[in-house]
Amino acid sequence: LGGISNGMPLDFSVVMKPTSSIHIEQTTVNIEKMEESTLMVTGRHDPCIAIRAVPVIQCSTAIVLLDLMIQSQKVDRVLKN
């Protein structure tokens, strides 16, 4: 998508696929026994990452917009080599 902004706030929608439990045997470390062991997740233990995703998407958007402004020479580079 492309377009021209007139300075108004940018509004857009984001869709996220929920994370899923990994149902394969994984190697881990048993901290109490200090030895290698295996872990197999059974059942559904899916975390909700939507709350943590909001600031990540906001920061990612800010980085992309700043990068585009630098490319179009609207702002000087922050770091000079």
CSV table of N, CA and C in Angstrom, one decimal:
chain,number,residue,atom,x,y,z
A,1,LEU,N,0.8,-1.2,0.0
A,1,LEU,CA,0.0,0.0,0.0
A,1,LEU,C,0.9,1.2,0.0
A,2,GLY,N,0.4,2.2,-0.7
A,2,GLY,CA,1.2,3.5,-0.7
A,2,GLY,C,0.2,4.7,-0.6
A,3,GLY,N,0.8,5.8,-0.5
A,3,GLY,CA,-0.1,7.0,-0.4
A,3,GLY,C,0.6,8.2,0.2
A,4,ILE,N,-0.1,9.2,0.4
A,4,ILE,CA,0.5,10.5,0.9
A,4,ILE,C,-0.2,10.8,2.2
A,5,SER,N,0.6,11.2,3.2
A,5,SER,CA,0.0,11.5,4.5
A,5,SER,C,0.0,13.1,4.6
A,6,ASN,N,-1.1,13.6,5.1
A,6,ASN,CA,-1.3,15.0,5.3
A,6,ASN,C,-1.0,15.4,6.7
A,7,GLY,N,-0.4,14.6,7.5
A,7,GLY,CA,0.0,14.9,8.9
A,7,GLY,C,-1.0,14.4,9.9
A,8,MET,N,-2.1,13.8,9.4
A,8,MET,CA,-3.1,13.2,10.4
A,8,MET,C,-2.5,11.9,10.9
A,9,PRO,N,-3.0,11.5,12.1
A,9,PRO,CA,-2.5,10.2,12.6
A,9,PRO,C,-2.7,9.0,11.6
A,10,LEU,N,-1.8,8.1,11.6
A,10,LEU,CA,-1.9,6.9,10.8
A,10,LEU,C,-2.7,5.9,11.5
A,11,ASP,N,-3.7,5.4,11.0
A,11,ASP,CA,-4.5,4.3,11.6
A,11,ASP,C,-4.4,3.1,10.6
A,12,PHE,N,-4.1,1.9,11.2
A,12,PHE,CA,-4.2,0.7,10.4
A,12,PHE,C,-4.5,-0.5,11.3
A,13,SER,N,-4.9,-1.5,10.7
A,13,SER,CA,-5.3,-2.7,11.5
A,13,SER,C,-4.2,-3.7,11.4
A,14,VAL,N,-4.0,-4.5,12.4
A,14,VAL,CA,-3.0,-5.6,12.5
A,14,VAL,C,-3.7,-6.9,12.9
A,15,VAL,N,-3.4,-7.9,12.2
A,15,VAL,CA,-3.9,-9.2,12.6
A,15,VAL,C,-2.8,-10.1,13.0
A,16,MET,N,-2.9,-10.9,14.0
A,16,MET,CA,-1.9,-11.8,14.5
A,16,MET,C,-2.4,-13.2,14.6
A,17,LYS,N,-1.5,-14.1,14.2
A,17,LYS,CA,-1.9,-15.5,14.3
A,17,LYS,C,-1.5,-15.9,15.7
A,18,PRO,N,-2.4,-16.6,16.4
A,18,PRO,CA,-2.0,-17.0,17.8
A,18,PRO,C,-0.9,-18.0,17.8
A,19,THR,N,0.0,-17.9,18.8
A,19,THR,CA,1.0,-18.8,19.0
A,19,THR,C,0.5,-20.1,19.4
A,20,SER,N,1.1,-21.2,19.1
A,20,SER,CA,0.6,-22.5,19.5
A,20,SER,C,1.7,-23.3,20.2
A,21,SER,N,1.2,-24.2,21.1
A,21,SER,CA,2.1,-25.1,21.8
A,21,SER,C,2.8,-26.0,20.8
A,22,ILE,N,4.1,-26.3,21.1
A,22,ILE,CA,4.8,-27.2,20.2
A,22,ILE,C,4.7,-28.6,20.8
A,23,HIS,N,4.1,-29.4,20.0
A,23,HIS,CA,3.9,-30.8,20.4
A,23,HIS,C,5.0,-31.8,20.0
A,24,ILE,N,6.2,-31.4,20.0
A,24,ILE,CA,7.3,-32.3,19.7
A,24,ILE,C,8.2,-32.3,20.9
A,25,GLU,N,8.9,-33.4,21.1
A,25,GLU,CA,9.8,-33.6,22.2
A,25,GLU,C,11.0,-32.6,22.0
A,26,GLN,N,11.3,-31.9,23.1
A,26,GLN,CA,12.4,-30.9,23.1
A,26,GLN,C,13.4,-31.2,24.2
A,27,THR,N,14.7,-30.9,23.9
A,27,THR,CA,15.8,-31.1,24.8
A,27,THR,C,15.8,-29.8,25.7
A,28,THR,N,16.0,-30.1,27.0
A,28,THR,CA,16.1,-29.0,28.0
A,28,THR,C,17.0,-29.4,29.1
A,29,VAL,N,17.1,-28.6,30.2
A,29,VAL,CA,18.0,-28.9,31.3
A,29,VAL,C,17.1,-28.9,32.6
A,30,ASN,N,17.2,-29.9,33.4
A,30,ASN,CA,16.5,-30.0,34.7
A,30,ASN,C,17.4,-29.2,35.7
A,31,ILE,N,17.0,-28.0,36.1
A,31,ILE,CA,17.8,-27.2,36.9
A,31,ILE,C,18.1,-27.8,38.3
A,32,GLU,N,17.0,-28.5,38.9
A,32,GLU,CA,17.2,-29.1,40.2
A,32,GLU,C,18.2,-30.2,40.2
A,33,LYS,N,18.2,-31.1,39.1
A,33,LYS,CA,19.2,-32.2,39.1
A,33,LYS,C,20.5,-31.8,38.3
A,34,MET,N,20.4,-30.7,37.6
A,34,MET,CA,21.6,-30.2,36.8
A,34,MET,C,22.0,-31.3,35.7
A,35,GLU,N,20.9,-31.8,35.0
A,35,GLU,CA,21.2,-32.8,34.0
A,35,GLU,C,20.3,-32.5,32.8
A,36,GLU,N,20.7,-33.0,31.7
A,36,GLU,CA,19.9,-32.8,30.4
A,36,GLU,C,18.7,-33.7,30.5
A,37,SER,N,17.5,-33.2,30.1
A,37,SER,CA,16.3,-34.0,30.1
A,37,SER,C,15.5,-33.6,28.8
A,38,THR,N,14.4,-34.2,28.6
A,38,THR,CA,13.5,-33.9,27.5
A,38,THR,C,12.1,-33.4,28.1
A,39,LEU,N,11.5,-32.6,27.3
A,39,LEU,CA,10.2,-32.0,27.6
A,39,LEU,C,9.2,-32.2,26.5
A,40,MET,N,8.0,-32.7,26.9
A,40,MET,CA,6.9,-32.9,25.9
A,40,MET,C,5.7,-32.2,26.4
A,41,VAL,N,5.2,-31.2,25.7
A,41,VAL,CA,4.1,-30.4,26.1
A,41,VAL,C,2.8,-31.2,25.7
A,42,THR,N,1.9,-31.3,26.7
A,42,THR,CA,0.6,-31.9,26.4
A,42,THR,C,-0.5,-30.9,26.7
A,43,GLY,N,-1.5,-31.0,25.9
A,43,GLY,CA,-2.6,-30.0,26.1
A,43,GLY,C,-2.3,-28.7,25.4
A,44,ARG,N,-3.2,-27.7,25.7
A,44,ARG,CA,-3.1,-26.4,25.1
A,44,ARG,C,-2.6,-25.4,26.1
A,45,HIS,N,-1.5,-24.8,25.9
A,45,HIS,CA,-0.9,-23.8,26.8
A,45,HIS,C,-0.5,-22.6,26.0
A,46,ASP,N,-1.4,-22.0,25.3
A,46,ASP,CA,-1.1,-20.9,24.3
A,46,ASP,C,-1.1,-19.6,25.1
A,47,PRO,N,0.0,-18.8,25.0
A,47,PRO,CA,0.0,-17.5,25.7
A,47,PRO,C,-0.7,-16.5,24.8
A,48,CYS,N,-1.2,-15.5,25.4
A,48,CYS,CA,-1.8,-14.3,24.7
A,48,CYS,C,-0.7,-13.3,24.5
A,49,ILE,N,-0.3,-13.1,23.3
A,49,ILE,CA,0.8,-12.1,23.0
A,49,ILE,C,0.2,-10.8,22.5
A,50,ALA,N,-1.1,-10.7,22.4
A,50,ALA,CA,-1.7,-9.5,21.8
A,50,ALA,C,-1.4,-8.3,22.7
A,51,ILE,N,-1.4,-8.4,24.0
A,51,ILE,CA,-1.1,-7.2,24.9
A,51,ILE,C,0.4,-6.8,24.7
A,52,ARG,N,1.3,-7.7,24.6
A,52,ARG,CA,2.7,-7.3,24.4
A,52,ARG,C,3.0,-6.9,23.0
A,53,ALA,N,2.1,-7.2,22.0
A,53,ALA,CA,2.4,-6.9,20.6
A,53,ALA,C,2.1,-5.4,20.3
A,54,VAL,N,1.3,-4.8,21.1
A,54,VAL,CA,0.9,-3.4,20.8
A,54,VAL,C,2.2,-2.5,20.8
A,55,PRO,N,3.0,-2.4,21.9
A,55,PRO,CA,4.2,-1.6,21.8
A,55,PRO,C,5.2,-2.0,20.8
A,56,VAL,N,5.3,-3.3,20.5
A,56,VAL,CA,6.2,-3.8,19.5
A,56,VAL,C,5.8,-3.3,18.1
A,57,ILE,N,4.5,-3.3,17.8
A,57,ILE,CA,4.0,-2.8,16.5
A,57,ILE,C,4.2,-1.3,16.4
A,58,GLN,N,3.9,-0.6,17.5
A,58,GLN,CA,4.1,0.9,17.5
A,58,GLN,C,5.6,1.2,17.3
A,59,CYS,N,6.5,0.6,17.9
A,59,CYS,CA,7.9,0.9,17.7
A,59,CYS,C,8.4,0.5,16.3
A,60,SER,N,7.9,-0.7,15.9
A,60,SER,CA,8.3,-1.1,14.5
A,60,SER,C,7.8,-0.1,13.5
A,61,THR,N,6.6,0.4,13.7
A,61,THR,CA,6.0,1.4,12.7
A,61,THR,C,6.9,2.7,12.8
A,62,ALA,N,7.3,3.1,14.0
A,62,ALA,CA,8.1,4.3,14.1
A,62,ALA,C,9.4,4.2,13.4
A,63,ILE,N,10.0,3.0,13.6
A,63,ILE,CA,11.3,2.7,12.9
A,63,ILE,C,11.2,2.7,11.4
A,64,VAL,N,10.2,2.1,10.9
A,64,VAL,CA,9.9,2.1,9.4
A,64,VAL,C,9.7,3.5,8.9
A,65,LEU,N,8.9,4.3,9.6
A,65,LEU,CA,8.6,5.6,9.1
A,65,LEU,C,9.8,6.5,9.2
A,66,LEU,N,10.7,6.4,10.2
A,66,LEU,CA,11.9,7.1,10.3
A,66,LEU,C,12.9,6.7,9.1
A,67,ASP,N,12.9,5.4,8.9
A,67,ASP,CA,13.8,4.9,7.8
A,67,ASP,C,13.3,5.5,6.4
A,68,LEU,N,12.0,5.5,6.2
A,68,LEU,CA,11.5,6.1,5.0
A,68,LEU,C,11.8,7.6,4.9
A,69,MET,N,11.7,8.3,6.0
A,69,MET,CA,12.0,9.7,6.0
A,69,MET,C,13.5,10.0,5.7
A,70,ILE,N,14.4,9.1,6.3
A,70,ILE,CA,15.8,9.2,6.0
A,70,ILE,C,16.1,8.9,4.5
A,71,GLN,N,15.4,7.9,3.9
A,71,GLN,CA,15.6,7.6,2.5
A,71,GLN,C,15.2,8.7,1.6
A,72,SER,N,14.1,9.4,2.0
A,72,SER,CA,13.6,10.5,1.1
A,72,SER,C,14.3,11.8,1.5
A,73,GLN,N,15.3,11.8,2.3
A,73,GLN,CA,16.1,12.9,2.7
A,73,GLN,C,15.3,14.0,3.4
A,74,LYS,N,14.2,13.6,4.1
A,74,LYS,CA,13.4,14.6,4.9
A,74,LYS,C,14.1,14.9,6.2
A,75,VAL,N,14.9,14.0,6.7
A,75,VAL,CA,15.6,14.2,7.9
A,75,VAL,C,17.0,13.7,7.7
A,76,ASP,N,18.0,14.3,8.5
A,76,ASP,CA,19.4,13.9,8.4
A,76,ASP,C,19.5,12.6,9.2
A,77,ARG,N,20.5,11.8,8.8
A,77,ARG,CA,20.8,10.6,9.5
A,77,ARG,C,21.2,10.9,10.9
A,78,VAL,N,20.8,10.1,11.8
A,78,VAL,CA,21.1,10.3,13.2
A,78,VAL,C,22.6,10.0,13.5
A,79,LEU,N,23.0,8.8,12.9
A,79,LEU,CA,24.4,8.4,13.1
A,79,LEU,C,25.2,8.7,11.8
A,80,LYS,N,26.3,9.3,11.9
A,80,LYS,CA,27.1,9.6,10.8
A,80,LYS,C,28.4,8.7,10.9
A,81,ASN,N,28.7,8.1,9.8
A,81,ASN,CA,29.9,7.2,9.7
A,81,ASN,C,31.2,7.9,9.6
